[in-house]
Amino acid sequence: MIQQVGNYYMLHTEHTTYGFRVMESGHLEHLYYGRRITVEDGEAPEALAEKFAAVPGNTNGYSEEYPALTLEDVRLEMSSYGKGDVREPFVEAVHGDGSVTSDFLFAKAELLPGKEKYRTLPGSYGEPGQVGHLCVTLADRQYGLELELHYYVYAECDVIARSARLCNRSGDPVRLLRLMSAQVDFDTSDYVFTTFTGAWAREMEKTAIRVQAGKYVNASYTGTSSNRANPFVMLSRPETSEDFGDCYGFHLIYSGNHYEAVEVSSFGKLRFVSGISPQSFCYLLAPGEDFESPEAVMAYSWEGFNGMSQRMHRFVREHIVRGEWKRKVRPVLLNSWEAAYFDIDEERLLRLARAGKEAGAELFVMDDGWFGTRDDDTQSLGDWQADRRKLPGGVAGISRKIREMGLAFGIWVEPEMVNVRSRLYREHPDWVLQIPGKPHSEGRSQRILDLTRKEVQDFVIEAMGRVFSSGEISYVKWDMNRTFTDYFSGGLDAGRQGEVAHRYVLGLYRCMEELTGRFPQILFEGCCAGGNRFDLGILCYFPQIWASDNTDALCRAQIQTGYSYGYPMSVLGAHVSACPNHQTMRTAPLRTRFHVACFGIFGYECDLTEMDGEELEQIKEQIAWYKEWREVLQTGEFYRGRTFSDGGGSCLSQRKGNILEWTCVSADREKAVGMLMQKLAVPNTRTETYHAKGLDAGARYRFASAGGGGESCAAYGDALMYGGVKLRQAFCGNGRQEGTRLFPDFASELYCMEKEKGKK
Ligand code: GLA
């Protein structure tokens, strides 16, 4: 609900309020973002507004008319350089006369019906009635620029999305150096900034920094949203925990270079900005042209990190993920990559698929190695014809045989890339991002196709269209395996090279839009060397993304916990792989590998033909159990309990950071699945406790180990949540073997909870 009271604009979701006002000077003062507050119609909430008496020492008065106003010490909805504010700006542009000073003042505000589609970028969506839209237009009258600030209110998810559009209404070209998506100025600086950084196979490492002074930046310049710094970040209070306290979550619906900064001003206020990274960004706006910034997504909760995460999860599932697969149950998959790598042929794939079918898998995915002469990663990207040495009947032949086995068929592609050793490169050496005549820095022996060019986008659309219709294809894994270097497009002149990174993303979105539109029945999974492009932009087209090439259960538990702060588990691909694990060489029990993977979009990625009978039997049971419970896991509400990043103490003497608890509860709270996992066995301890979350406190549940054999009881939801369930744990020590230790290193337990029939 959007409420206007005079110059005050109050955006209410079910449980939160966001407010700003137009000041006498024409600037927008940010008033409040937090727990929902009541504002009477006709009664402006003046108490929230700053009262100006005099400017602080050594700052500048805004104008002769407003000498007591210094823009350096006001909470602003958007900020620019040159009129007194020296903090991170929202917009920065070089005008026709070379100046960089801008001053945007209120022109008009409009309430618009629903959410319109962006011209250039993907965005959130909502049915009419689900989303409110406020557009505030500001004008820089000195330089003829117009800035639209768009606010989208998703009341039932407690989410507000923001974006901006800058229009050049002057007679001169303008060089845009930055246009952010969100700016939120907080009154105090006592916040913790949490980011999710990492590298290949180490995605989403959570780091919390207590902000006290200066500036902290989370940004990517890899050309993708990146595993180095995911665009999802949080601001919380020092005392905030998983279930209590203020927490703000911020997302950006964008897949390229991004930037999130927090800055504490000299006057103790905290500014947060997020948007496209300004690094090396320069976009030329001719007279009459405009530029759209991606949507930023904001969620607030006073119920801790879990409260905020659940709001984000609901928003991503309802207003980002779309298409035929939005609500469809996802199939159990078997992927060929870690089973065979490049060493595939039809016979081997069919053997693998048959073993998958026997175990209960529903979808078989042929990963890399099937096209051109792709015997390793140095060749053939770009040559999207089946390698007849390996697949005599082509994609049509193998997909038909897999279908006949009763499995759906999926295929791997990496459409945005080309190897120098390929026909495509030989024919179109100018179709890549590289600087003509200069040495090129190579990644995985491949180069990036120049998707800023329309003819290259057309090639990708045409080539992929041919692959996707070359057989009975139900699933596509769309990969992208390198980061950008040598940013340069031969299709743009010198003055426009600062646009390459952004134009690439726009070109990619066009390809994805066309192909998902033409093949709506296909389940697309995004991938970027694992999680190097895990963001809401991709999720606007593909309903799931491969979370990490690291399938080690211990690492995966941590990586998936990291993602869960900003993303629902129902969008992240998670597979059981072989041990010793190919990334860490660690051996974890098969059941732990399964317990961790089944919380995501679940599958296997190992050579089932090599497994012994006992393991295959276990896998069969796992898949059978999963099919029974997957609806809870794929559509339920996810809660974190203790996590491996809970700080303090060594795991030898203290158990902090040694235990992980996850719970997923069905929307009607009839059923839940819980997991407790341990990093390392702790000597001389007797028991551990699992605490459920999110249950109906007053209802009685049957609680049992998945697959039977472990703990089993009936208890009220409150007892399971607040008291927990003590787990059996036999003791061994002092050389006495008093039974087997039930909880060794990397052990886990999986629990099913179901409301008792006839009870409340
Ligand atoms: C990337 C992906 C893997 C696999 C390989 C194939 O690394 O993340 O899952 O598909 O490419 O080359």
Tab-separated table of N, CA, C and O in Angstrom, residues 227-297:
chain	number	residue	atom	x	y	z
A	227	ASN	N	31.476	-15.304	-8.153
A	227	ASN	CA	31.673	-16.029	-6.887
A	227	ASN	C	32.576	-15.221	-5.952
A	227	ASN	O	32.706	-15.535	-4.778
A	228	ARG	N	33.232	-14.190	-6.486
A	228	ARG	CA	34.112	-13.348	-5.647
A	228	ARG	C	33.285	-12.547	-4.658
A	228	ARG	O	33.715	-12.291	-3.544
A	229	ALA	N	32.120	-12.101	-5.079
A	229	ALA	CA	31.288	-11.247	-4.226
A	229	ALA	C	29.865	-11.312	-4.755
A	229	ALA	O	29.534	-10.646	-5.727
A	230	ASN	N	29.034	-12.127	-4.117
A	230	ASN	CA	27.648	-12.220	-4.579
A	230	ASN	C	26.940	-10.883	-4.341
A	230	ASN	O	27.217	-10.211	-3.349
A	231	PRO	N	26.020	-10.489	-5.255
A	231	PRO	CA	25.344	-9.195	-5.054
A	231	PRO	C	24.379	-9.158	-3.878
A	231	PRO	O	23.869	-8.089	-3.535
A	232	PHE	N	24.117	-10.296	-3.250
A	232	PHE	CA	23.237	-10.271	-2.071
A	232	PHE	C	24.057	-9.893	-0.832
A	232	PHE	O	25.091	-10.508	-0.559
A	233	VAL	N	23.603	-8.888	-0.089
A	233	VAL	CA	24.293	-8.473	1.147
A	233	VAL	C	23.250	-8.168	2.227
A	233	VAL	O	22.061	-8.039	1.933
A	234	MET	N	23.720	-8.066	3.467
A	234	MET	CA	22.793	-7.779	4.573
A	234	MET	C	23.359	-6.680	5.466
A	234	MET	O	24.575	-6.550	5.607
A	235	LEU	N	22.462	-5.941	6.085
A	235	LEU	CA	22.832	-5.034	7.174
A	235	LEU	C	22.008	-5.454	8.378
A	235	LEU	O	20.787	-5.663	8.262
A	236	SER	N	22.671	-5.605	9.504
A	236	SER	CA	21.939	-6.022	10.701
A	236	SER	C	22.547	-5.311	11.896
A	236	SER	O	23.568	-4.625	11.778
A	237	ARG	N	21.951	-5.482	13.046
A	237	ARG	CA	22.486	-4.900	14.283
A	237	ARG	C	23.496	-5.872	14.881
A	237	ARG	O	23.391	-7.090	14.657
A	238	PRO	N	24.421	-5.383	15.687
A	238	PRO	CA	25.409	-6.296	16.273
A	238	PRO	C	24.761	-7.445	17.055
A	238	PRO	O	25.300	-8.542	17.113
A	239	GLU	N	23.592	-7.187	17.643
A	239	GLU	CA	22.979	-8.233	18.475
A	239	GLU	C	22.043	-9.149	17.674
A	239	GLU	O	21.492	-10.099	18.216
A	240	THR	N	21.854	-8.892	16.387
A	240	THR	CA	20.921	-9.703	15.588
A	240	THR	C	21.394	-11.151	15.507
A	240	THR	O	22.582	-11.411	15.311
A	241	SER	N	20.449	-12.068	15.682
A	241	SER	CA	20.787	-13.497	15.567
A	241	SER	C	19.893	-14.109	14.492
A	241	SER	O	19.124	-13.398	13.845
A	242	GLU	N	19.930	-15.416	14.350
A	242	GLU	CA	19.103	-16.045	13.314
A	242	GLU	C	17.615	-15.740	13.500
A	242	GLU	O	16.890	-15.612	12.532
A	243	ASP	N	17.160	-15.610	14.736
A	243	ASP	CA	15.716	-15.463	14.952
A	243	ASP	C	15.268	-14.153	15.583
A	243	ASP	O	14.067	-13.909	15.701
A	244	PHE	N	16.199	-13.339	16.001
A	244	PHE	CA	15.813	-12.092	16.658
A	244	PHE	C	16.650	-10.936	16.128
A	244	PHE	O	17.828	-11.119	15.814
A	245	GLY	N	16.034	-9.763	16.067
A	245	GLY	CA	16.797	-8.552	15.762
A	245	GLY	C	16.600	-8.055	14.345
A	245	GLY	O	16.120	-8.767	13.455
A	246	ASP	N	17.001	-6.798	14.131
A	246	ASP	CA	16.837	-6.130	12.830
A	246	ASP	C	17.742	-6.731	11.774
A	246	ASP	O	18.937	-6.925	12.016
A	247	CYS	N	17.177	-6.968	10.617
A	247	CYS	CA	17.998	-7.427	9.498
A	247	CYS	C	17.418	-6.892	8.191
A	247	CYS	O	16.220	-7.012	7.931
A	248	TYR	N	18.279	-6.279	7.386
A	248	TYR	CA	17.910	-5.806	6.045
A	248	TYR	C	18.657	-6.660	5.028
A	248	TYR	O	19.876	-6.849	5.152
A	249	GLY	N	17.957	-7.157	4.047
A	249	GLY	CA	18.603	-7.911	2.973
A	249	GLY	C	18.481	-7.120	1.684
A	249	GLY	O	17.436	-6.497	1.421
A	250	PHE	N	19.541	-7.115	0.881
A	250	PHE	CA	19.540	-6.362	-0.392
A	250	PHE	C	20.013	-7.258	-1.524
A	250	PHE	O	21.080	-7.870	-1.440
A	251	HIS	N	19.237	-7.301	-2.569
A	251	HIS	CA	19.569	-8.049	-3.776
A	251	HIS	C	19.645	-7.067	-4.949
A	251	HIS	O	19.041	-5.989	-4.895
A	252	LEU	N	20.256	-7.514	-6.032
A	252	LEU	CA	20.242	-6.729	-7.263
A	252	LEU	C	19.860	-7.675	-8.393
A	252	LEU	O	20.450	-8.754	-8.504
A	253	ILE	N	18.889	-7.274	-9.205
A	253	ILE	CA	18.467	-8.161	-10.297
A	253	ILE	C	19.385	-7.885	-11.489
A	253	ILE	O	19.028	-7.170	-12.441
A	254	TYR	N	20.583	-8.431	-11.419
A	254	TYR	CA	21.587	-8.096	-12.432
A	254	TYR	C	22.661	-9.183	-12.421
A	254	TYR	O	23.014	-9.695	-11.365
A	255	SER	N	23.235	-9.478	-13.604
A	255	SER	CA	24.171	-10.594	-13.711
A	255	SER	C	25.589	-10.172	-14.065
A	255	SER	O	26.435	-11.015	-14.333
A	256	GLY	N	25.836	-8.859	-14.107
A	256	GLY	CA	27.174	-8.386	-14.468
A	256	GLY	C	27.881	-7.724	-13.293
A	256	GLY	O	27.591	-8.002	-12.133
A	257	ASN	N	28.818	-6.816	-13.627
A	257	ASN	CA	29.589	-6.134	-12.593
A	257	ASN	C	28.666	-5.318	-11.697
A	257	ASN	O	27.877	-4.510	-12.179
A	258	HIS	N	28.791	-5.516	-10.424
A	258	HIS	CA	27.887	-4.831	-9.493
A	258	HIS	C	28.671	-4.226	-8.345
A	258	HIS	O	29.867	-4.525	-8.151
A	259	TYR	N	27.980	-3.452	-7.534
A	259	TYR	CA	28.647	-2.649	-6.505
A	259	TYR	C	27.684	-2.421	-5.352
A	259	TYR	O	26.562	-1.968	-5.565
A	260	GLU	N	28.116	-2.783	-4.154
A	260	GLU	CA	27.325	-2.489	-2.957
A	260	GLU	C	28.281	-1.848	-1.967
A	260	GLU	O	29.305	-2.448	-1.629
A	261	ALA	N	27.953	-0.649	-1.526
A	261	ALA	CA	28.863	0.039	-0.602
A	261	ALA	C	28.104	0.548	0.610
A	261	ALA	O	26.937	0.946	0.499
A	262	VAL	N	28.753	0.475	1.763
A	262	VAL	CA	28.220	1.156	2.946
A	262	VAL	C	29.252	2.191	3.361
A	262	VAL	O	30.454	1.928	3.338
A	263	GLU	N	28.763	3.344	3.717
A	263	GLU	CA	29.673	4.408	4.120
A	263	GLU	C	29.120	5.089	5.356
A	263	GLU	O	27.941	5.447	5.405
A	264	VAL	N	29.990	5.252	6.348
A	264	VAL	CA	29.588	5.987	7.552
A	264	VAL	C	30.038	7.423	7.371
A	264	VAL	O	31.205	7.684	7.079
A	265	SER	N	29.101	8.342	7.525
A	265	SER	CA	29.460	9.750	7.318
A	265	SER	C	30.137	10.293	8.558
A	265	SER	O	30.122	9.680	9.623
A	266	SER	N	30.705	11.473	8.405
A	266	SER	CA	31.361	12.129	9.549
A	266	SER	C	30.351	12.482	10.633
A	266	SER	O	30.719	12.838	11.741
A	267	PHE	N	29.072	12.392	10.290
A	267	PHE	CA	28.039	12.751	11.263
A	267	PHE	C	27.292	11.512	11.768
A	267	PHE	O	26.181	11.604	12.278
A	268	GLY	N	27.917	10.364	11.560
A	268	GLY	CA	27.393	9.144	12.188
A	268	GLY	C	26.214	8.513	11.474
A	268	GLY	O	25.557	7.631	12.009
A	269	LYS	N	25.929	8.948	10.246
A	269	LYS	CA	24.842	8.297	9.500
A	269	LYS	C	25.454	7.255	8.573
A	269	LYS	O	26.607	7.393	8.158
A	270	LEU	N	24.663	6.264	8.233
A	270	LEU	CA	25.187	5.210	7.363
A	270	LEU	C	24.445	5.218	6.032
A	270	LEU	O	23.218	5.240	5.996
A	271	ARG	N	25.196	5.204	4.956
A	271	ARG	CA	24.581	5.151	3.625
A	271	ARG	C	24.868	3.798	3.001
A	271	ARG	O	25.989	3.289	3.063
A	272	PHE	N	23.827	3.233	2.394
A	272	PHE	CA	24.002	2.016	1.596
A	272	PHE	C	23.622	2.347	0.162
A	272	PHE	O	22.582	2.970	-0.077
A	273	VAL	N	24.474	1.983	-0.789
A	273	VAL	CA	24.087	2.104	-2.204
A	273	VAL	C	24.353	0.773	-2.899
A	273	VAL	O	25.260	0.033	-2.512
A	274	SER	N	23.552	0.488	-3.910
A	274	SER	CA	23.853	-0.699	-4.723
A	274	SER	C	23.416	-0.455	-6.154
A	274	SER	O	22.467	0.288	-6.411
A	275	GLY	N	24.159	-1.074	-7.058
A	275	GLY	CA	23.833	-0.903	-8.469
A	275	GLY	C	24.918	-1.493	-9.347
A	275	GLY	O	25.771	-2.260	-8.884
A	276	ILE	N	24.906	-1.101	-10.625
A	276	ILE	CA	25.956	-1.532	-11.553
A	276	ILE	C	27.270	-0.929	-11.090
A	276	ILE	O	27.320	0.230	-10.679
A	277	SER	N	28.350	-1.704	-11.169
A	277	SER	CA	29.635	-1.194	-10.713
A	277	SER	C	30.059	-0.001	-11.556
A	277	SER	O	30.077	-0.072	-12.796
A	278	PRO	N	30.437	1.090	-10.892
A	278	PRO	CA	30.907	2.259	-11.652
A	278	PRO	C	32.321	2.079	-12.191
A	278	PRO	O	32.778	2.892	-13.000
A	279	GLN	N	32.999	0.999	-11.765
A	279	GLN	CA	34.394	0.833	-12.217
A	279	GLN	C	34.454	0.680	-13.736
A	279	GLN	O	33.840	-0.230	-14.310
A	280	SER	N	35.174	1.564	-14.369
A	280	SER	CA	35.356	1.573	-15.829
A	280	SER	C	34.034	1.653	-16.596
A	280	SER	O	33.968	1.298	-17.767
A	281	PHE	N	32.988	2.061	-15.901
A	281	PHE	CA	31.690	2.197	-16.566
A	281	PHE	C	31.544	3.619	-17.089
A	281	PHE	O	31.780	4.573	-16.353
A	282	CYS	N	31.194	3.749	-18.323
A	282	CYS	CA	30.926	5.080	-18.876
A	282	CYS	C	29.947	4.886	-20.028
A	282	CYS	O	30.255	4.202	-20.997
A	283	TYR	N	28.761	5.429	-19.886
A	283	TYR	CA	27.704	5.185	-20.877
A	283	TYR	C	27.312	6.518	-21.506
A	283	TYR	O	26.943	7.455	-20.816
A	284	LEU	N	27.423	6.563	-22.798
A	284	LEU	CA	27.143	7.801	-23.514
A	284	LEU	C	25.645	7.926	-23.778
A	284	LEU	O	25.051	7.045	-24.411
A	285	LEU	N	25.050	9.017	-23.278
A	285	LEU	CA	23.619	9.231	-23.514
A	285	LEU	C	23.453	10.419	-24.448
A	285	LEU	O	23.710	11.570	-24.073
A	286	ALA	N	23.035	10.131	-25.655
A	286	ALA	CA	22.801	11.213	-26.622
A	286	ALA	C	21.536	11.969	-26.196
A	286	ALA	O	20.731	11.443	-25.426
A	287	PRO	N	21.349	13.201	-26.681
A	287	PRO	CA	20.121	13.925	-26.344
A	287	PRO	C	18.895	13.064	-26.643
A	287	PRO	O	18.820	12.430	-27.703
A	288	GLY	N	17.992	12.990	-25.694
A	288	GLY	CA	16.768	12.208	-25.893
A	288	GLY	C	16.880	10.767	-25.439
A	288	GLY	O	15.868	10.077	-25.292
A	289	GLU	N	18.095	10.267	-25.185
A	289	GLU	CA	18.252	8.858	-24.782
A	289	GLU	C	18.100	8.695	-23.281
A	289	GLU	O	18.285	9.641	-22.519
A	290	ASP	N	17.808	7.474	-22.874
A	290	ASP	CA	17.716	7.223	-21.430
A	290	ASP	C	18.452	5.944	-21.046
A	290	ASP	O	18.838	5.156	-21.915
A	291	PHE	N	18.661	5.766	-19.757
A	291	PHE	CA	19.375	4.591	-19.240
A	291	PHE	C	18.613	4.053	-18.039
A	291	PHE	O	18.247	4.800	-17.134
A	292	GLU	N	18.399	2.727	-18.032
A	292	GLU	CA	17.682	2.089	-16.922
A	292	GLU	C	18.679	1.398	-16.003
A	292	GLU	O	19.562	0.686	-16.480
A	293	SER	N	18.518	1.564	-14.713
A	293	SER	CA	19.357	0.785	-13.793
A	293	SER	C	18.567	-0.459	-13.374
A	293	SER	O	17.336	-0.455	-13.364
A	294	PRO	N	19.285	-1.545	-13.029
A	294	PRO	CA	18.563	-2.759	-12.623
A	294	PRO	C	17.772	-2.532	-11.342
A	294	PRO	O	18.018	-1.573	-10.619
A	295	GLU	N	16.853	-3.455	-11.087
A	295	GLU	CA	16.064	-3.343	-9.862
A	295	GLU	C	16.869	-3.830	-8.665
A	295	GLU	O	17.516	-4.877	-8.749
A	296	ALA	N	16.794	-3.080	-7.589
A	296	ALA	CA	17.349	-3.558	-6.316
A	296	ALA	C	16.172	-4.028	-5.468
A	296	ALA	O	15.085	-3.447	-5.547
A	297	VAL	N	16.393	-5.068	-4.706
A	297	VAL	CA	15.316	-5.666	-3.920
A	297	VAL	C	15.679	-5.539	-2.442
A	297	VAL	O	16.796	-5.882	-2.047
